[in-house]
Coordinates of C-alpha atoms and ligand atoms in Angstrom, one line a residue:
X1 CA -49.0 64.4 11.2
X2 CA -52.3 65.6 12.5
X3 CA -50.3 67.6 15.1
X4 CA -48.8 69.6 12.2
X5 CA -52.3 70.9 11.4
X6 CA -53.0 72.0 15.0
X7 CA -52.2 75.7 14.3
X8 CA -55.0 75.6 11.6
X9 CA -57.5 74.0 14.1
X10 CA -60.2 76.7 13.9
X11 CA -60.2 76.6 10.1
X12 CA -60.6 72.8 10.1
X13 CA -63.4 73.1 12.7
X14 CA -65.1 75.6 10.3
X15 CA -64.6 73.1 7.5
X16 CA -66.2 70.3 9.6
X17 CA -69.1 72.6 10.4
X18 CA -69.6 73.5 6.7
X19 CA -69.2 69.9 5.6
X20 CA -71.8 68.8 8.2
X21 CA -74.1 71.6 7.1
X22 CA -73.8 70.6 3.5
X23 CA -74.5 66.9 4.2
X24 CA -77.3 67.7 6.6
X25 CA -78.8 70.1 4.0
X26 CA -78.7 67.3 1.4
X27 CA -80.5 64.9 3.8
X28 CA -83.0 67.5 4.9
X29 CA -83.7 68.4 1.2
X30 CA -84.7 64.8 0.5
X31 CA -86.7 64.5 3.8
X32 CA -88.6 67.7 3.2
X33 CA -89.2 66.8 -0.5
X34 CA -90.5 63.4 0.6
X35 CA -92.9 65.1 3.1
X36 CA -93.9 67.6 0.4
X37 CA -94.7 64.9 -2.2
X38 CA -96.5 62.6 0.2
X39 CA -98.5 65.5 1.7
X40 CA -99.4 67.0 -1.7
X41 CA -100.6 63.5 -2.7
X42 CA -103.2 63.9 0.1
X43 CA -104.6 66.8 -1.9
X44 CA -104.2 69.6 0.7
X45 CA -104.5 73.1 -0.6
X46 CA -101.1 74.1 -2.1
X47 CA -100.8 77.2 0.1
X48 CA -100.5 74.9 3.2
X49 CA -97.3 73.6 1.7
X50 CA -95.7 76.9 0.9
X51 CA -93.3 76.7 3.9
X52 CA -92.0 73.3 2.7
X53 CA -91.7 74.5 -0.9
X54 CA -89.5 77.5 0.3
X55 CA -87.6 75.2 2.6
X56 CA -86.8 72.8 -0.3
X57 CA -85.4 75.7 -2.4
X58 CA -83.4 77.1 0.6
X59 CA -82.0 73.7 1.4
X60 CA -81.0 73.1 -2.3
X61 CA -79.2 76.4 -2.3
X62 CA -77.6 76.1 1.1
X63 CA -76.4 72.6 0.4
X64 CA -74.3 73.9 -2.5
X65 CA -73.1 76.9 -0.7
X66 CA -72.1 74.9 2.4
X67 CA -70.3 72.3 0.3
X68 CA -68.4 75.1 -1.5
X69 CA -67.5 76.7 1.8
X70 CA -66.3 73.4 3.2
X71 CA -64.1 72.7 0.2
X72 CA -62.6 76.2 0.3
X73 CA -62.0 76.3 4.0
X74 CA -60.5 72.8 4.4
X75 CA -58.4 73.0 1.3
X76 CA -57.1 76.4 2.4
X77 CA -56.3 75.1 5.9
X78 CA -54.7 71.9 4.4
X79 CA -52.6 73.9 1.9
X80 CA -51.4 76.3 4.6
X81 CA -50.4 73.3 6.7
X82 CA -48.7 71.8 3.7
X83 CA -46.7 75.0 3.1
X84 CA -45.7 74.9 6.9
X85 CA -44.6 71.3 6.5
X86 CA -42.7 72.1 3.3
X87 CA -40.9 75.0 4.9
X88 CA -39.9 72.7 7.8
X89 CA -38.6 70.1 5.4
X90 CA -36.6 72.7 3.4
X91 CA -35.3 74.3 6.6
X92 CA -34.2 70.8 7.7
X93 CA -32.5 70.2 4.3
X94 CA -30.7 73.5 4.7
X95 CA -28.9 71.9 7.6
X96 CA -27.5 69.6 4.9
X97 CA -27.4 66.2 6.5
X98 CA -30.5 64.7 4.9
X99 CA -29.2 65.8 1.5
X100 CA -26.3 63.4 2.0
X101 CA -28.3 60.7 3.7
X102 CA -31.0 60.1 1.1
X103 CA -30.7 59.4 -2.7
X104 CA -31.7 62.3 -4.9
X105 CA -34.9 60.7 -6.4
X106 CA -36.0 59.4 -3.1
X107 CA -35.6 62.8 -1.6
X108 CA -37.6 64.3 -4.4
X109 CA -40.4 61.9 -3.6
X110 CA -40.2 62.7 0.1
X111 CA -40.4 66.4 -0.7
X112 CA -43.2 66.2 -3.2
X113 CA -45.5 63.1 -2.9
X114 CA -44.9 62.3 0.7
X115 CA -45.5 65.9 1.7
X116 CA -48.7 66.0 -0.4
X117 CA -49.9 63.0 1.5
X118 CA -50.4 65.3 4.5
X119 CA -53.0 67.1 2.4
X120 CA -54.7 63.8 1.6
X121 CA -55.0 63.0 5.3
X122 CA -56.3 66.4 6.3
X123 CA -58.8 66.9 3.4
X124 CA -60.1 63.3 3.0
X125 CA -59.2 61.6 6.3
X126 CA -60.0 64.2 8.9
X127 CA -62.9 66.5 7.9
X128 CA -65.4 63.9 6.3
X129 CA -65.4 61.5 9.3
X130 CA -66.0 64.3 11.8
X131 CA -68.8 65.9 9.5
X132 CA -70.3 62.3 9.2
X133 CA -70.3 61.9 12.9
X134 CA -72.2 65.1 13.5
X135 CA -74.7 64.6 10.7
X136 CA -75.1 60.9 11.2
X137 CA -76.1 61.5 14.9
X138 CA -78.7 64.1 13.8
X139 CA -80.2 61.8 11.1
X140 CA -80.5 58.9 13.5
X141 CA -82.2 61.1 16.1
X142 CA -84.8 62.2 13.5
X143 CA -85.5 58.7 12.3
X144 CA -85.7 57.4 15.9
X145 CA -88.2 60.1 16.7
X146 CA -90.4 58.9 13.8
X147 CA -90.0 55.2 14.4
X148 CA -87.7 53.6 17.0
X149 CA -86.9 50.4 15.1
X150 CA -86.3 52.4 11.9
X151 CA -83.9 54.7 13.8
X152 CA -82.1 51.7 15.3
X153 CA -81.8 50.0 11.9
X154 CA -80.4 53.2 10.3
X155 CA -78.0 53.6 13.2
X156 CA -76.8 50.0 12.6
X157 CA -76.5 50.6 8.9
X158 CA -74.6 53.8 9.3
X159 CA -72.2 52.2 11.9
X160 CA -71.5 49.4 9.6
X161 CA -71.1 51.7 6.5
X162 CA -69.3 54.5 8.3
X163 CA -67.1 52.5 10.8
X164 CA -66.9 48.8 10.0
X165 CA -66.4 49.1 6.2
X166 CA -63.8 51.9 6.5
X167 CA -62.0 50.0 9.3
X168 CA -61.8 46.9 7.1
X169 CA -60.7 49.1 4.1
X170 CA -58.0 50.7 6.3
X171 CA -56.8 47.3 7.4
X172 CA -56.8 45.9 3.8
X173 CA -55.2 49.1 2.5
X174 CA -52.3 49.2 4.9
X175 CA -49.9 46.8 3.1
X176 CA -50.7 48.0 -0.4
X177 CA -50.4 51.6 0.8
X178 CA -46.9 50.9 2.1
X179 CA -46.0 49.2 -1.2
X180 CA -47.5 52.1 -3.2
X181 CA -45.4 54.7 -1.3
X182 CA -42.3 52.6 -1.6
X183 CA -43.0 51.9 -5.2
X184 CA -43.4 55.6 -6.0
X185 CA -40.1 56.3 -4.3
X186 CA -38.4 53.4 -6.1
X187 CA -39.7 54.7 -9.5
X188 CA -38.5 58.3 -8.9
X189 CA -35.1 57.1 -7.5
X190 CA -34.6 54.9 -10.6
X191 CA -35.7 57.7 -12.9
X192 CA -33.6 60.5 -11.4
X193 CA -30.5 58.2 -11.2
X194 CA -31.0 57.2 -14.8
X195 CA -31.4 60.8 -16.0
X196 CA -28.5 62.2 -13.9
X197 CA -26.2 59.4 -15.0
X198 CA -27.4 59.2 -18.6
X199 CA -24.1 60.1 -20.3
X200 CA -22.1 57.6 -18.2
X201 CA -24.8 54.9 -18.7
X202 CA -24.7 55.4 -22.5
X203 CA -20.8 55.4 -22.5
X204 CA -20.7 52.1 -20.6
X205 CA -23.5 50.5 -22.5
X206 CA -25.5 50.2 -19.3
X207 CA -28.5 52.3 -20.5
X208 CA -30.8 49.2 -21.4
X209 CA -30.3 47.8 -17.9
X210 CA -31.1 51.2 -16.3
X211 CA -34.2 51.5 -18.5
X212 CA -35.2 48.0 -17.5
X213 CA -34.9 49.0 -13.8
X214 CA -37.2 52.0 -14.4
X215 CA -39.7 49.8 -16.3
X216 CA -39.6 47.2 -13.5
X217 CA -40.3 50.0 -10.9
X218 CA -43.1 51.4 -13.1
X219 CA -44.7 47.9 -13.5
X220 CA -44.6 47.3 -9.8
X221 CA -46.2 50.6 -9.0
X222 CA -48.9 50.0 -11.7
X223 CA -49.6 46.6 -10.1
X224 CA -50.0 48.1 -6.7
X225 CA -52.1 51.0 -7.9
X226 CA -54.4 48.5 -9.7
X227 CA -54.9 46.5 -6.5
X228 CA -55.5 49.8 -4.7
X229 CA -58.3 50.7 -7.2
X230 CA -59.8 47.2 -6.7
X231 CA -59.9 47.9 -2.9
X232 CA -61.6 51.2 -3.4
X233 CA -64.2 49.6 -5.7
X234 CA -64.9 46.9 -3.0
X235 CA -65.3 49.6 -0.3
X236 CA -67.8 51.5 -2.5
X237 CA -69.6 48.3 -3.4
X238 CA -69.9 47.3 0.3
X239 CA -71.3 50.8 1.1
X240 CA -73.9 50.5 -1.7
X241 CA -75.0 47.1 -0.5
X242 CA -75.4 48.3 3.1
X243 CA -77.4 51.3 1.9
X244 CA -79.7 49.1 -0.1
X245 CA -80.2 46.6 2.8
X246 CA -80.9 49.4 5.3
X247 CA -83.4 51.0 2.9
X248 CA -85.3 47.7 2.4
X249 CA -85.2 47.0 6.2
X250 CA -86.5 50.5 7.0
X251 CA -89.3 50.2 4.3
X252 CA -90.4 46.8 5.7
X253 CA -90.4 48.1 9.3
X254 CA -92.2 51.3 8.2
X255 CA -94.9 49.4 6.3
X256 CA -95.5 47.1 9.2
X257 CA -95.8 50.2 11.5
X258 CA -98.3 51.8 9.1
X259 CA -100.3 48.6 9.1
X260 CA -100.2 48.5 12.9
X261 CA -101.3 52.1 13.0
X262 CA -98.2 53.3 14.9
X263 CA -97.0 55.3 11.9
X264 CA -98.8 57.6 9.5
X265 CA -98.2 57.2 5.7
X266 CA -96.5 60.6 5.3
X267 CA -93.8 60.0 8.0
X268 CA -93.2 56.6 6.3
X269 CA -92.1 58.4 3.1
X270 CA -89.9 60.7 5.2
X271 CA -88.4 57.8 7.1
X272 CA -87.5 55.8 4.0
X273 CA -86.1 58.7 2.1
X274 CA -84.1 59.8 5.2
X275 CA -82.5 56.3 5.2
X276 CA -81.7 56.7 1.5
X277 CA -80.1 60.1 2.0
X278 CA -78.2 59.2 5.1
X279 CA -75.7 57.0 3.2
X280 CA -74.5 60.1 1.4
X281 CA -72.9 60.9 4.7
X282 CA -70.7 57.8 5.0
X283 CA -70.1 57.2 1.2
X284 CA -66.6 58.9 1.1
X285 CA -65.3 57.2 4.2
X286 CA -64.2 53.7 2.9
X287 CA -62.1 55.4 0.1
X288 CA -60.5 57.7 2.5
X289 CA -59.7 54.9 5.0
X290 CA -58.2 52.7 2.2
X291 CA -55.8 55.5 1.5
X292 CA -54.7 55.8 5.1
X293 CA -52.0 53.0 4.6
X294 CA -50.1 55.1 2.1
X295 CA -50.7 58.3 4.0
X296 CA -49.2 56.6 7.1
X297 CA -46.2 55.3 5.1
X298 CA -45.7 58.7 3.5
X299 CA -45.8 60.4 6.9
X300 CA -43.2 58.0 8.3
X301 CA -40.9 58.8 5.3
X302 CA -41.5 62.5 5.9
X303 CA -40.6 62.3 9.6
X304 CA -37.5 60.3 8.6
X305 CA -36.2 63.5 7.0
X306 CA -37.5 65.8 9.7
X307 CA -36.0 63.7 12.5
X308 CA -32.5 63.3 10.9
X309 CA -30.2 64.8 13.5
X310 CA -28.7 68.1 12.1
X311 CA -25.1 68.3 11.3
X312 CA -25.0 71.7 12.8
X313 CA -26.7 73.8 15.4
X314 CA -28.4 76.8 13.8
X315 CA -27.3 79.2 16.5
X316 CA -28.9 82.3 18.0
X317 CA -29.4 85.5 16.0
X318 CA -26.4 87.7 17.0
X319 CA -23.8 89.1 14.6
X320 CA -20.1 88.1 15.3
X321 CA -17.8 91.0 16.3
X322 CA -15.4 92.2 13.6
X323 CA -11.8 91.2 14.4
X324 CA -8.9 89.0 13.8
X325 CA -9.9 86.4 11.2
X326 CA -10.1 82.7 11.5
X327 CA -8.7 80.7 14.4
X328 CA -9.2 76.9 14.6
X329 CA -8.0 74.9 17.5
X330 CA -8.1 71.1 18.0
X331 CA -10.7 70.6 15.3
X332 CA -12.1 67.1 15.2
X333 CA -14.8 65.9 12.9
X334 CA -16.2 62.5 11.9
X335 CA -19.2 61.5 9.9
X336 CA -20.8 59.2 12.4
X337 CA -20.3 57.6 15.8
X338 CA -17.6 55.0 15.5
X339 CA -16.4 56.2 12.2
X340 CA -12.7 57.3 11.8
X341 CA -11.9 60.9 12.4
X342 CA -11.9 62.8 9.1
X343 CA -10.2 65.7 10.9
X344 CA -8.3 64.8 14.0
X345 CA -7.0 67.8 16.0
X346 CA -6.4 70.5 13.4
X347 CA -5.0 74.0 14.3
X348 CA -5.1 76.7 11.7
X349 CA -4.9 80.5 11.7
X350 CA -6.0 82.8 8.9
X351 CA -5.6 86.4 9.9
X352 CA -7.2 89.1 7.6
X353 CA -5.6 89.3 4.2
X354 CA -3.6 86.0 4.6
X355 CA -3.7 83.3 1.9
X356 CA -3.3 79.8 3.0
X357 CA -3.2 76.7 0.8
X358 CA -4.4 73.4 2.3
X359 CA -3.0 70.4 0.4
X360 CA -2.7 66.7 1.1
X361 CA -3.6 63.3 -0.3
X362 CA -7.1 62.2 -1.2
X363 CA -9.2 61.6 1.8
X364 CA -7.0 63.5 4.2
X365 CA -9.9 65.8 5.3
X366 CA -9.5 68.9 3.2
X367 CA -13.2 69.0 2.0
X368 CA -14.3 68.2 5.5
X369 CA -12.5 71.3 6.7
X370 CA -14.3 73.3 4.0
X371 CA -17.6 71.8 5.1
X372 CA -17.0 73.0 8.6
X373 CA -16.1 76.5 7.4
X374 CA -19.2 76.7 5.1
X375 CA -21.2 75.5 8.2
X376 CA -22.4 72.4 6.5
X377 CA -21.2 70.5 9.6
X378 CA -20.5 71.3 13.2
X379 CA -17.2 70.3 14.8
X380 CA -17.4 67.2 17.0
X381 CA -14.6 68.7 19.2
X382 CA -12.3 71.7 19.1
X383 CA -13.2 75.3 18.3
X384 CA -13.6 77.4 15.2
X385 CA -13.5 81.2 16.0
X386 CA -14.2 83.8 13.3
X387 CA -13.2 87.3 14.3
X388 CA -13.3 86.3 17.9
X389 CA -16.8 84.6 17.8
X390 CA -17.4 80.8 18.0
X391 CA -19.0 80.0 14.7
X392 CA -21.3 77.4 16.3
X393 CA -22.7 80.2 18.5
X394 CA -23.9 82.4 15.7
X395 CA -26.5 81.7 13.0
X396 CA -25.1 79.7 10.0
X397 CA -26.2 82.4 7.6
X398 CA -24.2 85.1 9.4
X399 CA -21.1 82.9 9.2
X400 CA -21.7 82.2 5.5
X401 CA -21.8 85.9 4.9
X402 CA -18.3 86.2 6.3
X403 CA -16.9 82.9 5.0
X404 CA -17.8 82.3 1.4
X405 CA -16.4 80.6 -1.6
X406 CA -16.7 77.6 -3.7
X407 CA -17.5 74.0 -2.5
X408 CA -15.9 71.1 -4.2
X409 CA -18.9 70.5 -6.4
X410 CA -20.5 73.9 -7.1
X411 CA -23.9 73.8 -8.7
X412 CA -24.9 75.8 -11.8
X413 CA -28.6 76.4 -12.2
X414 CA -30.4 76.0 -15.5
X415 CA -30.6 79.7 -16.2
X416 CA -28.5 82.5 -17.6
X417 CA -25.0 83.4 -16.6
X418 CA -26.4 86.6 -15.0
X419 CA -28.8 84.7 -12.8
X420 CA -26.2 82.2 -11.7
X421 CA -23.9 85.1 -10.7
X422 CA -26.6 87.0 -8.9
X423 CA -27.1 84.1 -6.6
X424 CA -24.1 85.5 -4.7
X425 CA -25.1 89.1 -4.9
X426 CA -28.7 89.7 -6.0
X427 CA -28.4 93.5 -6.4
X428 CA -25.2 93.3 -8.5
X429 CA -25.2 95.6 -11.5
X430 CA -24.4 94.3 -15.0
X431 CA -21.1 96.3 -14.9
X432 CA -20.0 94.4 -11.7
X433 CA -21.0 91.1 -13.3
X434 CA -19.1 91.9 -16.5
X435 CA -16.0 92.9 -14.5
X436 CA -16.0 89.7 -12.4
X437 CA -16.4 87.6 -15.6
X438 CA -13.4 89.4 -17.1
X439 CA -11.4 88.8 -13.9
X440 CA -11.9 85.0 -14.2
X441 CA -11.1 85.0 -17.9
X442 CA -14.6 84.7 -19.2
X443 CA -16.2 86.8 -22.0
X444 CA -18.2 89.6 -20.3
X445 CA -20.8 89.3 -23.1
X446 CA -21.9 85.9 -21.8
X447 CA -24.3 87.4 -19.3
X448 CA -27.4 86.4 -21.2
X449 CA -26.2 83.0 -22.2
X450 CA -28.3 80.1 -20.9
X451 CA -25.9 77.6 -19.2
X452 CA -28.3 74.6 -19.4
X453 CA -29.0 72.1 -16.6
X454 CA -26.0 71.9 -14.3
X455 CA -24.1 74.2 -16.7
X456 CA -24.2 71.4 -19.4
X457 CA -24.0 74.0 -22.3
X458 CA -20.6 75.3 -21.0
X459 CA -17.3 73.6 -21.3
X460 CA -15.8 72.2 -18.0
X461 CA -13.3 75.1 -17.8
X462 CA -16.1 77.7 -18.3
X463 CA -18.2 76.0 -15.6
X464 CA -15.4 76.2 -13.2
X465 CA -14.6 79.8 -14.0
X466 CA -18.2 80.8 -13.7
X467 CA -18.4 79.1 -10.3
X468 CA -15.3 81.0 -9.3
X469 CA -16.7 84.3 -10.6
X470 CA -19.7 83.7 -8.4
X471 CA -17.5 83.1 -5.4
X472 CA -15.6 86.3 -6.1
X473 CA -18.8 88.3 -6.4
X474 CA -19.8 88.0 -2.7
X475 CA -19.7 91.6 -1.4
X476 CA -16.6 92.3 0.8
X477 CA -17.5 92.9 4.5
X478 CA -14.1 94.3 5.5
X479 CA -10.8 95.3 4.0
X480 CA -9.8 91.8 3.4
X481 CA -13.4 90.8 2.5
X482 CA -15.1 87.7 3.6
X483 CA -12.8 84.7 4.0
X484 CA -12.7 82.9 0.6
X485 CA -12.7 79.2 0.9
X486 CA -12.1 77.6 -2.5
X487 CA -12.2 73.8 -2.6
X488 CA -10.3 72.6 -5.6
X489 CA -11.3 75.4 -7.9
X490 CA -9.1 74.0 -10.8
X491 CA -10.1 70.4 -10.6
X492 CA -11.3 68.8 -13.9
X493 CA -9.3 71.4 -15.9
X494 CA -6.5 70.6 -18.4
X495 CA -3.0 71.6 -17.1
X496 CA -2.8 74.8 -19.2
X497 CA -6.3 76.0 -18.3
X498 CA -5.6 75.1 -14.7
X499 CA -2.5 77.2 -14.5
X500 CA -4.4 80.1 -16.2
X501 CA -7.4 79.9 -13.9
X502 CA -5.2 79.8 -10.8
X503 CA -3.1 82.7 -12.0
X504 CA -6.3 84.7 -12.7
X505 CA -7.8 83.7 -9.4
X506 CA -4.7 84.7 -7.4
X507 CA -4.5 88.0 -9.2
X508 CA -8.2 88.6 -8.7
X509 CA -8.1 87.9 -5.0
X510 CA -4.9 89.8 -4.1
X511 CA -5.2 91.2 -0.6
X512 CA -8.2 89.0 0.4
X513 CA -8.2 86.3 3.1
X514 CA -8.3 82.9 1.5
X515 CA -8.1 79.2 2.1
X516 CA -7.3 77.4 -1.2
X517 CA -7.7 73.7 -1.1
X518 CA -5.9 72.3 -4.1
X519 CA -3.9 69.4 -5.7
X520 CA -2.0 72.0 -7.8
X521 CA 1.2 72.2 -5.8
X522 CA 3.2 74.0 -8.5
X523 CA 1.1 77.2 -8.4
X524 CA 1.4 77.9 -4.7
X525 CA 4.3 80.4 -4.7
X526 CA 2.0 83.3 -4.1
X527 CA 0.4 81.7 -1.0
X528 CA 1.5 83.0 2.4
X529 CA 1.4 79.5 4.0
X530 CA 0.9 75.9 2.9
X531 CA -0.7 73.4 5.3
X532 CA -0.2 69.7 4.5
X533 CA -3.0 67.5 5.9
X534 CA -2.5 63.8 6.1
X535 CA -5.1 61.5 7.7
X536 CA -7.0 64.5 9.2
X537 CA -3.9 65.9 10.9
X538 CA -1.5 68.7 10.0
X539 CA 1.7 67.0 9.0
X540 CA 3.6 70.0 7.8
X541 CA 3.1 73.8 7.6
X542 CA 5.2 76.6 6.3
X543 CA 5.8 78.9 3.3
X544 CA 5.9 77.1 0.0
X545 CA 9.7 77.7 -0.1
X546 CA 10.2 76.1 3.4
X547 CA 8.1 73.1 2.5
X548 CA 10.0 72.6 -0.7
X549 CA 13.1 72.0 1.3
X550 CA 11.5 69.6 3.8
X551 CA 11.0 65.9 3.1
X552 CA 7.3 64.9 3.0
X553 CA 4.2 64.7 0.9
X554 CA 4.5 68.3 -0.5
X555 CA 8.1 67.8 -1.8
X556 CA 7.2 64.3 -3.1
X557 CA 4.2 65.7 -4.8
X558 CA 6.1 68.5 -6.5
X559 CA 8.8 66.2 -7.8
X560 CA 6.2 63.6 -9.0
X561 CA 4.4 66.4 -11.0
X562 CA 0.7 66.6 -11.7
X563 CA 0.4 63.1 -13.2
X564 CA 2.5 61.2 -10.7
X565 CA 1.4 62.8 -7.5
X566 CA 1.0 60.2 -4.7
X567 CA -2.7 59.7 -4.0
X568 CA -2.2 58.4 -0.4
X569 CA 0.6 58.1 2.1
X570 CA 1.0 55.8 5.0
X571 CA -0.1 57.5 8.2
X572 CA 3.0 56.9 10.3
X573 CA 5.6 56.9 7.5
X574 CA 8.7 59.0 7.6
X575 CA 7.5 61.0 4.5
X576 CA 4.6 62.8 6.2
Ligands
ATP601 N1 -20.5 62.4 3.6 C1 -19.5 61.6 4.2 N2 -19.9 60.6 4.9 C2 -19.0 59.7 5.4 N3 -17.7 59.9 5.3 C3 -17.2 60.9 4.6 C4 -18.1 61.8 4.0 N4 -17.4 62.8 3.3 C5 -16.1 62.4 3.5 N5 -16.0 61.3 4.3 C6 -14.8 60.7 4.7 O1 -14.0 61.6 5.4 C7 -12.6 61.5 5.1 C8 -12.1 62.8 4.6 O2 -12.8 63.1 3.3 P1 -12.6 64.5 2.6 O3 -13.6 64.6 1.5 O4 -12.6 65.6 3.6 O5 -11.1 64.4 2.0 P2 -10.3 65.3 0.9 O6 -9.0 65.5 1.5 O7 -11.2 66.5 0.6 O8 -10.3 64.3 -0.3 P3 -10.2 64.7 -1.9 O9 -8.9 65.3 -2.1 O10 -10.2 63.4 -2.5 O11 -11.3 65.6 -2.2 C9 -12.5 60.4 4.1 O12 -12.1 59.2 4.7 C10 -13.9 60.2 3.5 O13 -14.2 58.9 3.2

């Protein structure tokens, strides 16, 4: 984690310097004040003390200025590091795989709290110990110069308060820190799951159990936090005890030295107040050390996201040449080593302007094909060429500009219809937005309507149509436009709406290259080709009319109708 802050090294060094200056100024202020009071007590003329008086004022001011500078510089460096870390995490998430691997609430915690822990480490765990080291050495040197046993006593006190107590606090805080980080993740996972699934939980009467889970996670976190606070209190108490013991020890040593005549009375006051001030240097360390356990646990969770192997290779920055559409050969994909092939040797051609329907039973690999085309995953074997260029060899965003559409579960953002549409084309004029809404059968006057979280204020049909409108809005890049990949655009719609949406969709996309993944077999007459996928392999391909005459899943599905369509089919059966 510290390595992440390396680019901000000079700023952190300046922060350490400013922190050390602030602490040194605080100690020096007390030392000079002690000398001033003790010397003034000896009734010297006040003018002889003018330098010390000015020094006291200067130290008082410079202490505040240096502390301010330290806070500004270290927080600035830490926040810049944090934004670098966040950018890396978001970039990693854009490669999609962690999104599928982690639960939503857990991922939110990793993104927010665990990333924030980096700041905790840099601001509290890095700068204060280094500043303490620099100032502590200086203070011990001054004390030793005044009285060797006093200096040694102070060194021992500072080592105990600045090293032994923080080490003990770090050891004692390791397990609670881990539990605290895990507890925070458990609470937000339970909360987000409950909020997302609230309608279903209410419908099945499972809400009280879900709330009980949230309460249990909350109670566990509170318990751990309370123990954490106790630990912090113990650390602060131990520091105060050590400070008191060192002060008394120094005083006794100093008084003995004054009686022996080896130390004058004025340096005695300086020595004792130096010891008192010196513990300001190590005071923040036990608290910071006790937090190291949770910082380490948060760092491990953060690197869990950053180290998740990507499902695709981002590719170098070079645009693909314009050309002959999509050409897939021998495509094989699986979701993990040893898992069955979701796609197992698929060939598919979609020349510009051609419309291909991909159908097949549930789990046959249709959405996996869409995921490869949207560049959410890379092929494990085989090739996908778009206009002559291998899609894995060009940046994912370049491919997504030429292959666009609607994933199986499109997301609507809690904003207006206009803003949801502009996601696809930020510079689209209202006239374009109205026209695309009309094309998918939505009222063009809806532009300013708030759709609610995940489009909750729209009907299911309207949500689907809005997502379709967004897919259709992507600017065309050639005559046939970008290849449109629509993954079940009519799912969740009632049969009448489904037919109407498909009709509107096919009319609105006339002349455009398209892959339509669907379970609506009746409406495919306007498609140029139908490809039937079964168990990740192409079992039949042809025009809708040809397939209607061939035995197999397509003909069975058509005769069974929308309600009776077979969900699965045996892999080796004669009806493939
Ligand atoms: N994220 C994932 N992790 C692991 N396996 C997955 C994942 N997504 C899909 N699969 C598996 O890959 C296979 C193909 O799934 P896919 O979603 O592509 O099928 P589909 O034809 O789109 O199904 P449906 O018509 O039900 O949407 C299935 O066996 C499925 O269990």
